[in-house]
Coordinates of C-alpha atoms in Angstrom, one line a residue:
X1 CA 32.8 -53.5 -24.0
X2 CA 32.9 -51.4 -27.2
X3 CA 29.8 -50.5 -29.2
X4 CA 31.0 -52.8 -32.0
X5 CA 31.3 -55.7 -29.6
X6 CA 27.9 -54.9 -28.0
X7 CA 26.2 -54.9 -31.5
X8 CA 27.9 -58.2 -32.4
X9 CA 26.7 -59.8 -29.2
X10 CA 23.1 -58.5 -29.7
X11 CA 23.1 -59.8 -33.3
X12 CA 24.2 -63.3 -32.2
X13 CA 21.6 -63.4 -29.4
X14 CA 18.9 -62.2 -31.8
X15 CA 19.8 -64.9 -34.3
X16 CA 19.9 -67.6 -31.7
X17 CA 16.5 -66.5 -30.2
X18 CA 14.8 -66.3 -33.6
X19 CA 16.3 -69.7 -34.6
X20 CA 14.9 -71.3 -31.4
X21 CA 11.5 -69.7 -31.9
X22 CA 11.2 -70.9 -35.5
X23 CA 12.4 -74.4 -34.6
X24 CA 9.9 -74.7 -31.7
X25 CA 7.1 -73.5 -34.0
X26 CA 8.0 -76.1 -36.6
X27 CA 8.1 -78.8 -34.0
X28 CA 4.7 -77.8 -32.6
X29 CA 3.2 -77.5 -36.0
X30 CA 4.2 -81.0 -37.2
X31 CA 5.4 -82.6 -34.0
X32 CA 2.8 -85.4 -33.7
X33 CA 3.8 -88.7 -32.2
X34 CA 3.1 -91.5 -34.7
X35 CA 3.0 -94.2 -31.9
X36 CA 0.3 -92.3 -30.1
X37 CA -1.4 -91.6 -33.4
X38 CA -1.5 -95.4 -34.2
X39 CA -3.4 -96.1 -31.0
X40 CA -6.0 -93.4 -31.9
X41 CA -6.1 -94.5 -35.5
X42 CA -6.8 -98.1 -34.5
X43 CA -9.6 -97.0 -32.2
X44 CA -11.3 -94.5 -34.5
X45 CA -10.1 -94.8 -38.1
X46 CA -9.4 -98.4 -38.9
X47 CA -13.0 -99.4 -39.5
X48 CA -13.1 -97.2 -42.6
X49 CA -9.5 -96.8 -43.6
X50 CA -8.3 -100.3 -42.7
X51 CA -5.2 -101.4 -40.7
X52 CA -2.7 -100.1 -43.3
X53 CA -4.7 -97.1 -44.4
X54 CA -5.7 -98.5 -47.8
X55 CA -9.4 -97.6 -47.4
X56 CA -10.2 -101.3 -47.1
X57 CA -11.7 -101.4 -43.6
X58 CA -14.9 -103.4 -43.0
X59 CA -17.0 -100.2 -43.5
X60 CA -14.7 -98.4 -45.8
X61 CA -15.1 -100.8 -48.7
X62 CA -18.9 -100.2 -48.8
X63 CA -18.7 -96.4 -48.6
X64 CA -19.6 -94.2 -51.6
X65 CA -17.2 -92.6 -52.3
X66 CA -14.9 -95.1 -50.7
X67 CA -12.7 -94.3 -47.7
X68 CA -9.4 -92.7 -48.5
X69 CA -6.4 -94.8 -49.4
X70 CA -3.3 -93.1 -47.9
X71 CA -1.0 -95.1 -50.2
X72 CA -2.6 -93.8 -53.3
X73 CA -0.9 -91.3 -55.6
X74 CA -3.8 -88.8 -55.0
X75 CA -3.4 -89.0 -51.3
X76 CA 0.4 -88.7 -51.5
X77 CA -0.1 -85.3 -53.3
X78 CA -1.9 -83.9 -50.3
X79 CA 0.2 -81.7 -48.0
X80 CA 0.4 -82.2 -44.3
X81 CA -1.8 -79.1 -43.8
X82 CA -4.4 -80.6 -46.2
X83 CA -4.5 -83.9 -44.3
X84 CA -4.6 -82.2 -41.0
X85 CA -7.6 -80.1 -42.2
X86 CA -9.4 -83.3 -43.4
X87 CA -8.8 -85.0 -40.1
X88 CA -10.0 -82.0 -38.1
X89 CA -12.9 -80.8 -40.3
X90 CA -13.9 -83.8 -42.3
X91 CA -14.8 -83.8 -46.0
X92 CA -18.2 -82.7 -47.2
X93 CA -20.3 -85.2 -49.1
X94 CA -18.3 -88.1 -47.8
X95 CA -18.4 -90.3 -44.7
X96 CA -15.2 -88.6 -43.4
X97 CA -16.4 -86.8 -40.3
X98 CA -14.8 -83.9 -38.5
X99 CA -12.7 -85.1 -35.5
X100 CA -12.0 -81.7 -34.0
X101 CA -14.8 -82.1 -31.4
X102 CA -13.6 -85.5 -30.2
X103 CA -9.8 -85.1 -30.5
X104 CA -7.7 -82.3 -29.2
X105 CA -5.1 -80.6 -31.4
X106 CA -2.2 -82.8 -30.1
X107 CA -4.2 -85.9 -30.8
X108 CA -5.0 -84.7 -34.4
X109 CA -1.2 -84.1 -34.8
X110 CA -0.5 -87.6 -33.6
X111 CA -3.0 -89.1 -36.0
X112 CA -1.5 -87.0 -38.8
X113 CA 2.0 -88.3 -37.9
X114 CA 0.7 -91.9 -38.2
X115 CA -1.1 -91.3 -41.4
X116 CA 2.0 -89.7 -42.9
X117 CA 3.9 -92.9 -41.9
X118 CA 1.3 -95.1 -43.6
X119 CA 1.8 -93.2 -46.9
X120 CA 5.4 -94.4 -47.3

């Protein structure tokens, strides 16, 4: 194999490897399972946020400030990272508690995937 062929093979292999790495990173960063998230959401979030994420759960209506409405224009402006941070760490001066002690990272990603589905 000539030096030129060797360099070409290495370039292709490097490109494929980096492509696989970046793809797997993207999947792990936003690869939550909305179906699993729905189960967690119904068990832990529906009381405040309501069954469709409109902030109209039995407790959510009475909260000051009210529970977040995922279908609102304000909520739709939030990035996935912002929403993940809110789920994991809560929101100061509101009833939104931090879930990072009760849910693992995969479960938080699952809830995030479901919340993103509710925003549509």
